[in-house]
């Protein structure tokens, strides 16, 4: 009789285990479906846009914390907020002085940039002394290897026509700088082969903060203008309606 009871109990335990496994399988299946649905939603630009709009609407919404504070504490918090606004204005002054330093040093850099441009477009041939480059220690080549490299370079020079300046310099720059290469499209490459120089012009002292990018091209079949410009206007002071969002100068618009 005891053996029969043990057998029945074992059968019941086995049945319970099977039920649990079925439930776990169902739950696992539901979790998988939920994950798939989440992935699909996150790939839908309309859903993402609606979500972003909702989140933007929550920014600055009262949390209820301030309302729950005693009046005397609220006054002290207001004092801290006034201090933070003053900090933002000091920070704005800091960035204005940084802008002045950029203007000052841009003038010092310019003669070097002008010579660089002349070399690139073959308006100036650098001297032997200017072309001498001392390799860092970790890049030093043995004398034998240097001779071999020199011979190979001379062979290549004999095989090719004499190139002018540094061909496709700026296109190479765009391809090798991560931030720029991400924006570079295939149809841009033939145009950028004609780019000879890029200049940055800062706004004059006492003028609203801005800067202008000048793209200098050689004559080409894509457009008639040899210089294309784009001017960026910036806001360098905290927004009075939302001073706590100030995080340095920001671009407010552009022309060109």
Coordinates of C-alpha atoms in Angstrom, one line a residue:
X1 CA 0.0 0.0 0.0
X2 CA 2.8 2.3 0.9
X3 CA 4.5 1.5 -2.4
X4 CA 1.4 2.5 -4.3
X5 CA 1.1 5.8 -2.4
X6 CA 4.8 6.5 -3.3
X7 CA 4.2 5.7 -6.9
X8 CA 1.1 8.0 -7.1
X9 CA 3.1 10.8 -5.4
X10 CA 5.9 10.4 -7.9
X11 CA 3.5 10.6 -10.8
X12 CA 1.9 13.8 -9.3
X13 CA 5.4 15.4 -8.8
X14 CA 6.3 14.5 -12.4
X15 CA 3.1 16.1 -13.7
X16 CA 3.7 19.2 -11.6
X17 CA 7.2 19.5 -13.1
X18 CA 5.8 19.2 -16.7
X19 CA 3.3 21.9 -15.9
X20 CA 6.0 24.2 -14.6
X21 CA 8.2 23.6 -17.7
X22 CA 5.2 24.4 -19.9
X23 CA 4.6 27.7 -18.1
X24 CA 8.3 28.6 -18.3
X25 CA 8.2 27.9 -22.0
X26 CA 5.2 30.1 -22.4
X27 CA 6.8 32.9 -20.4
X28 CA 10.0 32.6 -22.5
X29 CA 8.0 32.8 -25.7
X30 CA 6.2 35.9 -24.4
X31 CA 9.5 37.5 -23.4
X32 CA 10.9 36.8 -26.9
X33 CA 7.8 38.4 -28.5
X34 CA 8.1 41.4 -26.3
X35 CA 11.7 41.9 -27.2
X36 CA 11.0 41.6 -30.9
X37 CA 8.2 44.1 -30.6
X38 CA 10.5 46.5 -28.7
X39 CA 13.1 46.2 -31.4
X40 CA 10.5 46.9 -34.1
X41 CA 9.2 49.9 -32.3
X42 CA 12.7 51.4 -31.8
X43 CA 13.3 51.0 -35.5
X44 CA 10.2 53.0 -36.4
X45 CA 11.1 56.7 -36.9
X46 CA 7.5 57.8 -36.3
X47 CA 7.4 56.1 -32.9
X48 CA 10.8 57.4 -32.0
X49 CA 9.7 61.0 -32.9
X50 CA 6.6 60.7 -30.9
X51 CA 8.6 59.4 -27.9
X52 CA 11.1 62.2 -28.2
X53 CA 8.4 64.8 -28.4
X54 CA 6.8 63.3 -25.2
X55 CA 10.2 63.4 -23.4
X56 CA 10.9 66.9 -24.5
X57 CA 7.5 67.9 -23.0
X58 CA 8.6 66.5 -19.6
X59 CA 11.8 68.6 -19.4
X60 CA 11.3 71.2 -16.8
X61 CA 8.0 69.7 -15.6
X62 CA 7.6 70.1 -11.8
X63 CA 8.5 67.0 -9.9
X64 CA 6.6 68.1 -6.8
X65 CA 9.8 68.2 -4.7
X66 CA 10.0 72.0 -4.5
X67 CA 6.3 72.2 -3.6
X68 CA 6.8 69.9 -0.7
X69 CA 9.6 71.9 0.9
X70 CA 9.0 74.3 3.8
X71 CA 8.8 78.0 2.8
X72 CA 12.2 78.8 4.4
X73 CA 13.9 76.1 2.5
X74 CA 12.3 77.2 -0.8
X75 CA 13.8 80.7 -0.2
X76 CA 17.3 79.2 0.2
X77 CA 16.9 77.1 -3.0
X78 CA 15.9 80.3 -4.8
X79 CA 19.1 81.9 -3.5
X80 CA 21.1 79.0 -5.0
X81 CA 19.3 79.4 -8.3
X82 CA 20.3 83.1 -8.4
X83 CA 23.9 82.1 -7.7
X84 CA 23.7 79.6 -10.6
X85 CA 22.5 82.3 -13.0
X86 CA 25.5 84.5 -12.0
X87 CA 27.8 81.5 -12.6
X88 CA 26.3 81.1 -16.1
X89 CA 27.0 84.8 -16.9
X90 CA 30.6 84.4 -15.7
X91 CA 30.9 81.3 -17.9
X92 CA 29.6 83.3 -20.9
X93 CA 32.3 85.9 -20.2
X94 CA 34.9 83.1 -20.2
X95 CA 33.8 81.9 -23.6
X96 CA 33.9 85.5 -24.9
X97 CA 37.5 85.7 -23.9
X98 CA 38.2 82.3 -25.4
X99 CA 36.8 83.7 -28.7
X100 CA 39.2 86.7 -28.4
X101 CA 42.1 84.3 -27.9
X102 CA 41.0 82.4 -31.0
X103 CA 41.0 85.6 -33.0
X104 CA 44.4 86.5 -31.7
X105 CA 46.0 83.2 -32.5
X106 CA 44.3 82.8 -35.8
X107 CA 46.3 85.8 -37.0
X108 CA 49.5 84.1 -35.8
X109 CA 48.6 80.9 -37.5
X110 CA 47.6 82.5 -40.8
X111 CA 51.0 83.0 -42.4
X112 CA 51.7 79.3 -41.8
X113 CA 48.4 78.3 -43.3
X114 CA 49.0 80.6 -46.3
X115 CA 52.3 78.8 -47.0
X116 CA 50.6 75.4 -46.6
X117 CA 48.1 76.5 -49.2
X118 CA 50.8 77.7 -51.5
X119 CA 52.6 74.3 -51.3
X120 CA 49.4 72.3 -51.8
X121 CA 48.5 74.2 -55.0
X122 CA 52.1 74.4 -56.3
X123 CA 52.4 78.2 -55.9
X124 CA 55.5 77.6 -53.8
X125 CA 58.2 74.9 -53.8
X126 CA 59.6 74.3 -50.3
X127 CA 63.4 74.4 -49.9
X128 CA 65.5 71.4 -49.0
X129 CA 65.7 72.6 -45.4
X130 CA 61.9 72.9 -45.2
X131 CA 61.5 69.4 -46.6
X132 CA 63.9 67.8 -44.1
X133 CA 61.8 65.9 -41.6
X134 CA 63.4 64.2 -38.5
X135 CA 61.7 60.9 -37.8
X136 CA 60.7 60.3 -34.2
X137 CA 62.9 57.7 -32.4
X138 CA 60.2 55.0 -32.6
X139 CA 59.9 55.6 -36.4
X140 CA 63.7 55.8 -37.1
X141 CA 64.6 53.6 -40.1
X142 CA 67.9 51.9 -40.5
X143 CA 70.4 53.4 -43.0
X144 CA 70.0 50.4 -45.3
X145 CA 66.2 50.7 -45.2
X146 CA 66.4 54.5 -45.8
X147 CA 68.5 53.9 -48.9
X148 CA 66.1 51.3 -50.1
X149 CA 63.1 53.6 -49.6
X150 CA 64.9 56.4 -51.4
X151 CA 65.7 54.2 -54.4
X152 CA 62.0 53.1 -54.6
X153 CA 60.8 56.7 -54.4
X154 CA 63.2 57.7 -57.2
X155 CA 61.9 54.9 -59.4
X156 CA 58.3 56.0 -58.8
X157 CA 59.2 59.6 -59.6
X158 CA 60.8 58.4 -62.9
X159 CA 57.8 56.3 -63.8
X160 CA 55.2 59.1 -63.1
X161 CA 54.7 62.5 -64.5
X162 CA 55.8 65.3 -62.2
X163 CA 52.8 66.1 -60.0
X164 CA 52.1 69.6 -59.0
X165 CA 51.8 70.5 -55.3
X166 CA 50.0 67.9 -53.2
X167 CA 47.2 66.4 -55.3
X168 CA 43.8 65.7 -53.5
X169 CA 45.2 67.0 -50.2
X170 CA 41.9 68.1 -48.7
X171 CA 40.0 65.1 -50.0
X172 CA 42.5 62.9 -48.2
X173 CA 42.0 64.9 -45.0
X174 CA 38.2 64.5 -45.3
X175 CA 38.6 60.7 -45.7
X176 CA 40.9 60.3 -42.7
X177 CA 39.2 62.5 -40.1
X178 CA 36.4 60.5 -38.5
X179 CA 34.0 63.4 -38.0
X180 CA 34.4 64.5 -41.6
X181 CA 34.5 61.0 -43.2
X182 CA 31.1 60.3 -41.7
X183 CA 29.6 63.2 -43.6
X184 CA 31.5 62.5 -46.9
X185 CA 29.3 61.1 -49.7
X186 CA 30.6 59.4 -52.8
X187 CA 29.3 62.2 -55.1
X188 CA 31.4 64.7 -53.0
X189 CA 34.7 63.2 -53.9
X190 CA 35.1 64.5 -57.4
X191 CA 34.3 68.0 -56.1
X192 CA 36.7 67.9 -53.2
X193 CA 39.5 66.9 -55.5
X194 CA 39.4 70.6 -56.6
X195 CA 39.4 72.0 -53.0
X196 CA 42.7 74.0 -52.5
X197 CA 42.2 75.6 -49.1
X198 CA 39.8 76.0 -46.1
X199 CA 39.9 79.2 -44.1
X200 CA 38.2 80.2 -40.8
X201 CA 37.3 83.9 -40.3
X202 CA 36.2 85.0 -36.8
X203 CA 33.9 87.9 -36.1
X204 CA 35.7 91.2 -35.3
X205 CA 36.1 92.4 -31.7
X206 CA 32.9 93.9 -30.3
X207 CA 30.7 92.2 -32.9
X208 CA 28.3 89.4 -32.1
X209 CA 30.1 86.0 -31.9
X210 CA 30.2 84.2 -35.3
X211 CA 32.7 82.5 -37.6
X212 CA 32.9 82.0 -41.4
X213 CA 34.2 79.0 -43.2
X214 CA 35.7 79.7 -46.7
X215 CA 36.2 76.9 -49.1
X216 CA 38.6 77.8 -51.9
X217 CA 38.5 75.8 -55.1
X218 CA 40.4 75.7 -58.3
X219 CA 38.5 76.2 -61.6
X220 CA 36.2 73.2 -62.1
X221 CA 33.2 72.0 -63.9
X222 CA 30.9 71.8 -60.9
X223 CA 30.4 75.5 -60.1
X224 CA 31.6 78.9 -61.3
X225 CA 32.5 80.4 -57.9
X226 CA 36.0 79.7 -56.7
X227 CA 35.1 80.5 -53.1
X228 CA 32.1 79.1 -51.2
X229 CA 31.3 80.5 -47.7
X230 CA 29.2 79.6 -44.8
X231 CA 28.7 81.9 -41.8
X232 CA 27.6 80.5 -38.4
X233 CA 25.9 82.9 -36.0
X234 CA 26.3 82.0 -32.3
X235 CA 24.6 82.8 -29.0
X236 CA 27.3 83.3 -26.4
X237 CA 25.1 84.4 -23.4
X238 CA 22.6 82.5 -21.3
X239 CA 19.0 82.5 -22.5
X240 CA 17.2 84.7 -19.9
X241 CA 14.1 82.4 -20.1
X242 CA 16.2 79.3 -19.4
X243 CA 19.6 80.3 -18.0
X244 CA 20.2 76.8 -16.5
X245 CA 20.5 75.2 -19.9
X246 CA 23.6 77.3 -20.8
X247 CA 26.5 75.1 -21.7
X248 CA 28.7 77.5 -23.7
X249 CA 28.2 79.1 -27.1
X250 CA 25.8 77.4 -29.5
X251 CA 25.1 77.9 -33.2
X252 CA 21.8 79.7 -33.7
X253 CA 21.8 79.8 -37.5
X254 CA 23.9 79.9 -40.6
X255 CA 23.9 81.5 -44.0
X256 CA 25.7 80.6 -47.2

